[in-house]
Short mmCIF file of C-alpha atoms in Angstrom, two decimals:
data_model
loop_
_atom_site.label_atom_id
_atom_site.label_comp_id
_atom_site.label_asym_id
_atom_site.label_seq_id
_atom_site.Cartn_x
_atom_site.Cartn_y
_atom_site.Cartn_z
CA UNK A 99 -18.23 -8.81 3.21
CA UNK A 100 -17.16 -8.21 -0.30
CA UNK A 101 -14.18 -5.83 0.81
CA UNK A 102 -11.99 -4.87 3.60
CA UNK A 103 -14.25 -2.81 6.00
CA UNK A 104 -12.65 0.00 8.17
CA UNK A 105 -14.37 2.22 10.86
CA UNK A 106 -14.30 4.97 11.82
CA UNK A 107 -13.55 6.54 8.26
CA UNK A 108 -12.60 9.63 9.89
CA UNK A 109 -11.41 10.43 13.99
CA UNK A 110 -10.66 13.16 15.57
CA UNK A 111 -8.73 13.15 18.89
CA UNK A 112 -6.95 15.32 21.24
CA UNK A 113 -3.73 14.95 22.36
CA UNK A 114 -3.49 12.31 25.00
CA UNK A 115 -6.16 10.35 24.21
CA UNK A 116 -6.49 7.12 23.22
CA UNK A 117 -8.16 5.58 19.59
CA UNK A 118 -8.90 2.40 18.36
CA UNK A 119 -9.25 1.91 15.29
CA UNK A 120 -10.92 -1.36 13.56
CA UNK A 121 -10.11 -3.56 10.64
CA UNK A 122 -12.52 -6.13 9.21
CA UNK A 123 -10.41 -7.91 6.48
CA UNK A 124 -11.92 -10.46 3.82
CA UNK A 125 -13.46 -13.28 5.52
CA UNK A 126 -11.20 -16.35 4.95
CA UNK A 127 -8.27 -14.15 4.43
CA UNK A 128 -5.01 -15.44 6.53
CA UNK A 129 -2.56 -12.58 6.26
CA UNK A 130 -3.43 -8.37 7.36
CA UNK A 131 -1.14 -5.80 7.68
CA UNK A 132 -1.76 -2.20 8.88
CA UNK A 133 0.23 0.45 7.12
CA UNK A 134 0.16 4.34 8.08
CA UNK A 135 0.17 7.04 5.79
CA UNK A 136 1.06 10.22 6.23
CA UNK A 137 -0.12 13.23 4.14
CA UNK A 138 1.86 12.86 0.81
CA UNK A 139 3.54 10.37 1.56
CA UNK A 140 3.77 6.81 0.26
CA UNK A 141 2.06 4.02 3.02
CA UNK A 142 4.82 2.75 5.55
CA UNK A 143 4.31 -0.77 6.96
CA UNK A 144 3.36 -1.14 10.96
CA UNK A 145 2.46 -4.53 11.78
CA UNK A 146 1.65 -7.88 10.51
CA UNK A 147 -0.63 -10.59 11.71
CA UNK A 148 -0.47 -14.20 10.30
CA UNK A 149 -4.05 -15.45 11.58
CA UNK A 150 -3.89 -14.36 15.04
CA UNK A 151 -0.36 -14.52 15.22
CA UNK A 152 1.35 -10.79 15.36
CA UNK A 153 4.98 -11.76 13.19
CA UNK A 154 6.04 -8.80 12.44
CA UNK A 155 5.23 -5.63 14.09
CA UNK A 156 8.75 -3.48 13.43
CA UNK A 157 7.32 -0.49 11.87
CA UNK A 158 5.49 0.32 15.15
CA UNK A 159 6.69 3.30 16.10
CA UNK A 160 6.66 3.27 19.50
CA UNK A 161 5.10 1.62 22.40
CA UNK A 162 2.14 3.62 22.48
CA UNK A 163 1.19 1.35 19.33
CA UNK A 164 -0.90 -1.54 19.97
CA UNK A 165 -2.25 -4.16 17.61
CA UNK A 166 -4.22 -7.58 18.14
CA UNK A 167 -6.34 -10.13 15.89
CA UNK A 168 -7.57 -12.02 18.99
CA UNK A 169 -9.48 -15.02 16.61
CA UNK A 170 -7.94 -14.57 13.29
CA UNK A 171 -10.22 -12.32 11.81
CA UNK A 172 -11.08 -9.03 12.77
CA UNK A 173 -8.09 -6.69 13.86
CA UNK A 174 -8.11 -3.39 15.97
CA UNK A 175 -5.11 -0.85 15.93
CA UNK A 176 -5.02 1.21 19.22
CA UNK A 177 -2.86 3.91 19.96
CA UNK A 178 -2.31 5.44 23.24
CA UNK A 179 -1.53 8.77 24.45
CA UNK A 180 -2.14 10.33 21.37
CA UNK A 181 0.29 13.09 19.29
CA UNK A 182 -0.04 15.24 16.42
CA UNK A 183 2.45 13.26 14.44
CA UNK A 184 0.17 10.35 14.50
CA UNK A 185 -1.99 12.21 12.55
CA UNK A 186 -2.26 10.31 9.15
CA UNK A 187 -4.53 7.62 7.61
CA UNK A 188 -4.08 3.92 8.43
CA UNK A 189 -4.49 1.52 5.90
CA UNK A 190 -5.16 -2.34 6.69
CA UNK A 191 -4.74 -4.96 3.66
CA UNK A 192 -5.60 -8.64 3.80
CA UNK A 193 -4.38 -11.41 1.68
CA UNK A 194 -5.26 -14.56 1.30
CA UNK A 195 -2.27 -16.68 2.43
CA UNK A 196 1.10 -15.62 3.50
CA UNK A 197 3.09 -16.02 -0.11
CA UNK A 198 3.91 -13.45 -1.48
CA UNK A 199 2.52 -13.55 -4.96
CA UNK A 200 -1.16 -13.16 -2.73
CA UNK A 201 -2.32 -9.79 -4.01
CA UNK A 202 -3.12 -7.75 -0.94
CA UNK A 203 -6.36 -6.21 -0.66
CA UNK A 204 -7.06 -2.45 1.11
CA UNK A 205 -9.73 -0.95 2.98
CA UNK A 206 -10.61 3.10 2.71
CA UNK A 207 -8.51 3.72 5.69
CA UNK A 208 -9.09 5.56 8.94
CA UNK A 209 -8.19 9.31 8.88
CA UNK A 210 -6.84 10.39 12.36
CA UNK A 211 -6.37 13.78 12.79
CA UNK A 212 -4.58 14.91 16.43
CA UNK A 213 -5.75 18.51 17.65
CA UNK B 227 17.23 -2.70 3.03
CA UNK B 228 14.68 -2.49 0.07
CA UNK B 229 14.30 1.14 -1.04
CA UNK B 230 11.73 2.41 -4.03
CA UNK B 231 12.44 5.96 -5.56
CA UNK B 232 9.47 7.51 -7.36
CA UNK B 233 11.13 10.87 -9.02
CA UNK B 234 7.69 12.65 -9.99
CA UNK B 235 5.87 13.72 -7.83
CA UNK B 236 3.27 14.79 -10.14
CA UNK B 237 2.60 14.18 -13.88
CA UNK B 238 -0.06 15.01 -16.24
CA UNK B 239 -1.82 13.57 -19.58
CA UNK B 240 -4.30 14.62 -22.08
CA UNK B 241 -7.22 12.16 -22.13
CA UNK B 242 -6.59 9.57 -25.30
CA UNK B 243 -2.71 10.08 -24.93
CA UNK B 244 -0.25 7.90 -23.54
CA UNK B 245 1.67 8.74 -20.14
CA UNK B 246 4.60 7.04 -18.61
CA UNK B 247 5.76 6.86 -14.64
CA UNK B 248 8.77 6.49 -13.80
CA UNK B 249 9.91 3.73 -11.14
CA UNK B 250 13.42 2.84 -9.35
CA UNK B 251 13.96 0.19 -6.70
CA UNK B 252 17.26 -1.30 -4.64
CA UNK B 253 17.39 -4.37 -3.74
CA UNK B 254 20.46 -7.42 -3.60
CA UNK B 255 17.15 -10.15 -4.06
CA UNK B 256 17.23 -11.69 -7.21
CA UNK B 257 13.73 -12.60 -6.92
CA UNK B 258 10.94 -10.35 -5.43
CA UNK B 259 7.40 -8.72 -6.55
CA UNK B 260 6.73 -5.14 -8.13
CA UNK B 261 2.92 -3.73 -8.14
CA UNK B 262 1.50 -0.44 -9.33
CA UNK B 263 -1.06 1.19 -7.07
CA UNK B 264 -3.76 3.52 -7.56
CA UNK B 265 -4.89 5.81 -4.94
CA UNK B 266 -8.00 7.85 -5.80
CA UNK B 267 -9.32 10.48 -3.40
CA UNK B 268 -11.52 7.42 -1.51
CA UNK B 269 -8.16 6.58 -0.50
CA UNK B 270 -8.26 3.12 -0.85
CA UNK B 271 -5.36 1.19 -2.81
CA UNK B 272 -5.81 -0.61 -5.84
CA UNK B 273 -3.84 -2.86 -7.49
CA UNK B 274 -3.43 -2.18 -11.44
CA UNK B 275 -0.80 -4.35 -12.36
CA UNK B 276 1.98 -6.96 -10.60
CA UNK B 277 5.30 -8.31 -12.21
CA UNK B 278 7.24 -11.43 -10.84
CA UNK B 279 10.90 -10.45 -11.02
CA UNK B 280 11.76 -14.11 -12.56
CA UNK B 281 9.28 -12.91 -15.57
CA UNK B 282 11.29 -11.28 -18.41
CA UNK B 283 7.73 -11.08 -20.58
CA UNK B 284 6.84 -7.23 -19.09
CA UNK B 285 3.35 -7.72 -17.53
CA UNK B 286 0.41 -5.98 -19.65
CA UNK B 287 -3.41 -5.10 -18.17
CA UNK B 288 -5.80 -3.70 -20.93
CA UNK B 289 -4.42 -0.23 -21.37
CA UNK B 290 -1.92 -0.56 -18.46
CA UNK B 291 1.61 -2.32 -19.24
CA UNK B 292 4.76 -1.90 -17.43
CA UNK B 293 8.57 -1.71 -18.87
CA UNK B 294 10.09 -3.65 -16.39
CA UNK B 295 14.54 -3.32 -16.75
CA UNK B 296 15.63 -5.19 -14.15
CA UNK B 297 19.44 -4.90 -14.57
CA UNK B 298 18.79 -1.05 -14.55
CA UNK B 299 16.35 -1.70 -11.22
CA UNK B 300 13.35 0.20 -13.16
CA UNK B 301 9.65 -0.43 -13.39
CA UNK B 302 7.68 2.16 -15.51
CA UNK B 303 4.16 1.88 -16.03
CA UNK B 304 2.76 3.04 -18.97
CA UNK B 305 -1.04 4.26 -19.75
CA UNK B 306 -2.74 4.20 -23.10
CA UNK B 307 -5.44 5.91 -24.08
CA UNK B 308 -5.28 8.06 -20.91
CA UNK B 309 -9.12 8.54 -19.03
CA UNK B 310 -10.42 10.88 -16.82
CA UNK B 311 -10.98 8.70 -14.42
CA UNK B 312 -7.45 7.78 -14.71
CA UNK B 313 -6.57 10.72 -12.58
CA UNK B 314 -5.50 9.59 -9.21
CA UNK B 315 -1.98 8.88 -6.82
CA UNK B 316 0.02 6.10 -8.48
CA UNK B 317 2.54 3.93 -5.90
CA UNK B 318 5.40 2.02 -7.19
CA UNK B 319 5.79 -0.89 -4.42
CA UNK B 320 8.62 -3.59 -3.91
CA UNK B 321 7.71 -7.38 -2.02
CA UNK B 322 10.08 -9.73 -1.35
CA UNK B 323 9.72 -13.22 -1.43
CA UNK B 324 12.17 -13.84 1.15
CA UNK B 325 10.38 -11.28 3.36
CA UNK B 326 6.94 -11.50 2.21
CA UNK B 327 4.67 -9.72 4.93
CA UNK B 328 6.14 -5.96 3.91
CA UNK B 329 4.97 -4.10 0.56
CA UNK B 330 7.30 -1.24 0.41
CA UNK B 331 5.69 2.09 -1.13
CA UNK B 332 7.16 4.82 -3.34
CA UNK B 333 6.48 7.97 -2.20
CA UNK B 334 3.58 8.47 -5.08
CA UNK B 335 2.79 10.14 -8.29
CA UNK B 336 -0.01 12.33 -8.49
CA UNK B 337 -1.59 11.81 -12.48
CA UNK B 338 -3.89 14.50 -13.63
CA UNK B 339 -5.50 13.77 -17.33
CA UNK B 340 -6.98 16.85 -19.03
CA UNK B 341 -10.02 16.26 -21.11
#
């Protein structure tokens, strides 16, 4: 596709469930990150995936966060056991190799909102 | 650990006029990346301008140009000829070339331009 593609656009959960949330970055791209955003705040880094490796995934913020890019392409974000303080919009970015001067590209985010 | 201070949280222009956000970073990299973001209300990030530390030229896009100090640690951008659809959140963010998976996000500055 032309952009990073990200569905749902908009989930509602109650607490205790579980959500996954997909990421279909720009085909050809190496590098995706997931970021979360919280309402008026800036985006804060989760995880990053290098291909299908996962290298960094130290802004997880706890083990109830789960992300995998089985073939190097598409990427899914789940979170278990849902709470209200997950309640934010994740971003995912691609990029086209892993230096950084590789402009990263966003998607229009999921909104998860945690009744 | 790389920190980026954004000081307004909201700032606004009258269209045609010139507007300048404000941007402070710390870091003990010599070399790294700095981007502008904008954020409009389809929440999806866009990158209006990048500056390679190791650059002392200040990087300039169309109406968009940055002042970029980097003994003071600041990175202002600066709008021309402000437009409507100007108006949107504008993130400061810091990448490092040693660590080049993380962007790290100001907290945001929300423009408004009155027509």
């Amino acid at each position: 596709g032309a952009g990073v593609s990200q569905s749902p656009r908009y989930k509602v959960a109650k607490r205790g469930q579980d959500v996954a949330l997909r990421c279909d970055p720009i085909s050809g791209h190496v590098s995706l990150f997931w970021y979360q955003q919280a309402l008026g705040q800036g985006p804060e880094f989760l995880t990053y995936f290098q291909n299908e490796a996962q290298l960094d995934k130290s802004g997880l913020p706890s083990d109830r966060f789960f992300a995998e890019r089985p073939e190097g392409s598409v990427s899914t974000l789940k979170i278990q056991r849902t709470q209200q303080e997950d309640s934010a919009v994740y971003l995912c970015a691609s990029s086209f190799s892993d230096r950084g001067k590789s402009p990263l590209h966003f998607g229009n985010g999921t909104r998860l909102t945690v009744t | 650990a790389q920190t980026v201070t954004q000081s307004q949280p909201e700032m606004s222009v009258q269209e045609a006029e010139t507007v300048t956000l404000s941007c402070t970073y710390d870091t003990s990299e010599s070399d790294y990346y700095l981007f502008w973001y904008k954020q409009p209300p389809s929440r999806q990030m866009i990158l209006v301008i990048r500056q390679e530390a190791y650059k002392q030229q200040n990087a300039t896009e169309n109406r968009f140009s940055v002042n970029f100090q980097k003994a003071a640690k600041s990175f202002s951008l600066k709008i021309s000829d402000s437009q409507l659809g100007d108006a949107a959140m504008y993130f400061c963010a810091y990448r490092s070339l040693l660590n080049t998976d993380k962007l790290i996000f100001g907290t945001g500055t929300r423009l408004q331009v009155f027509p």
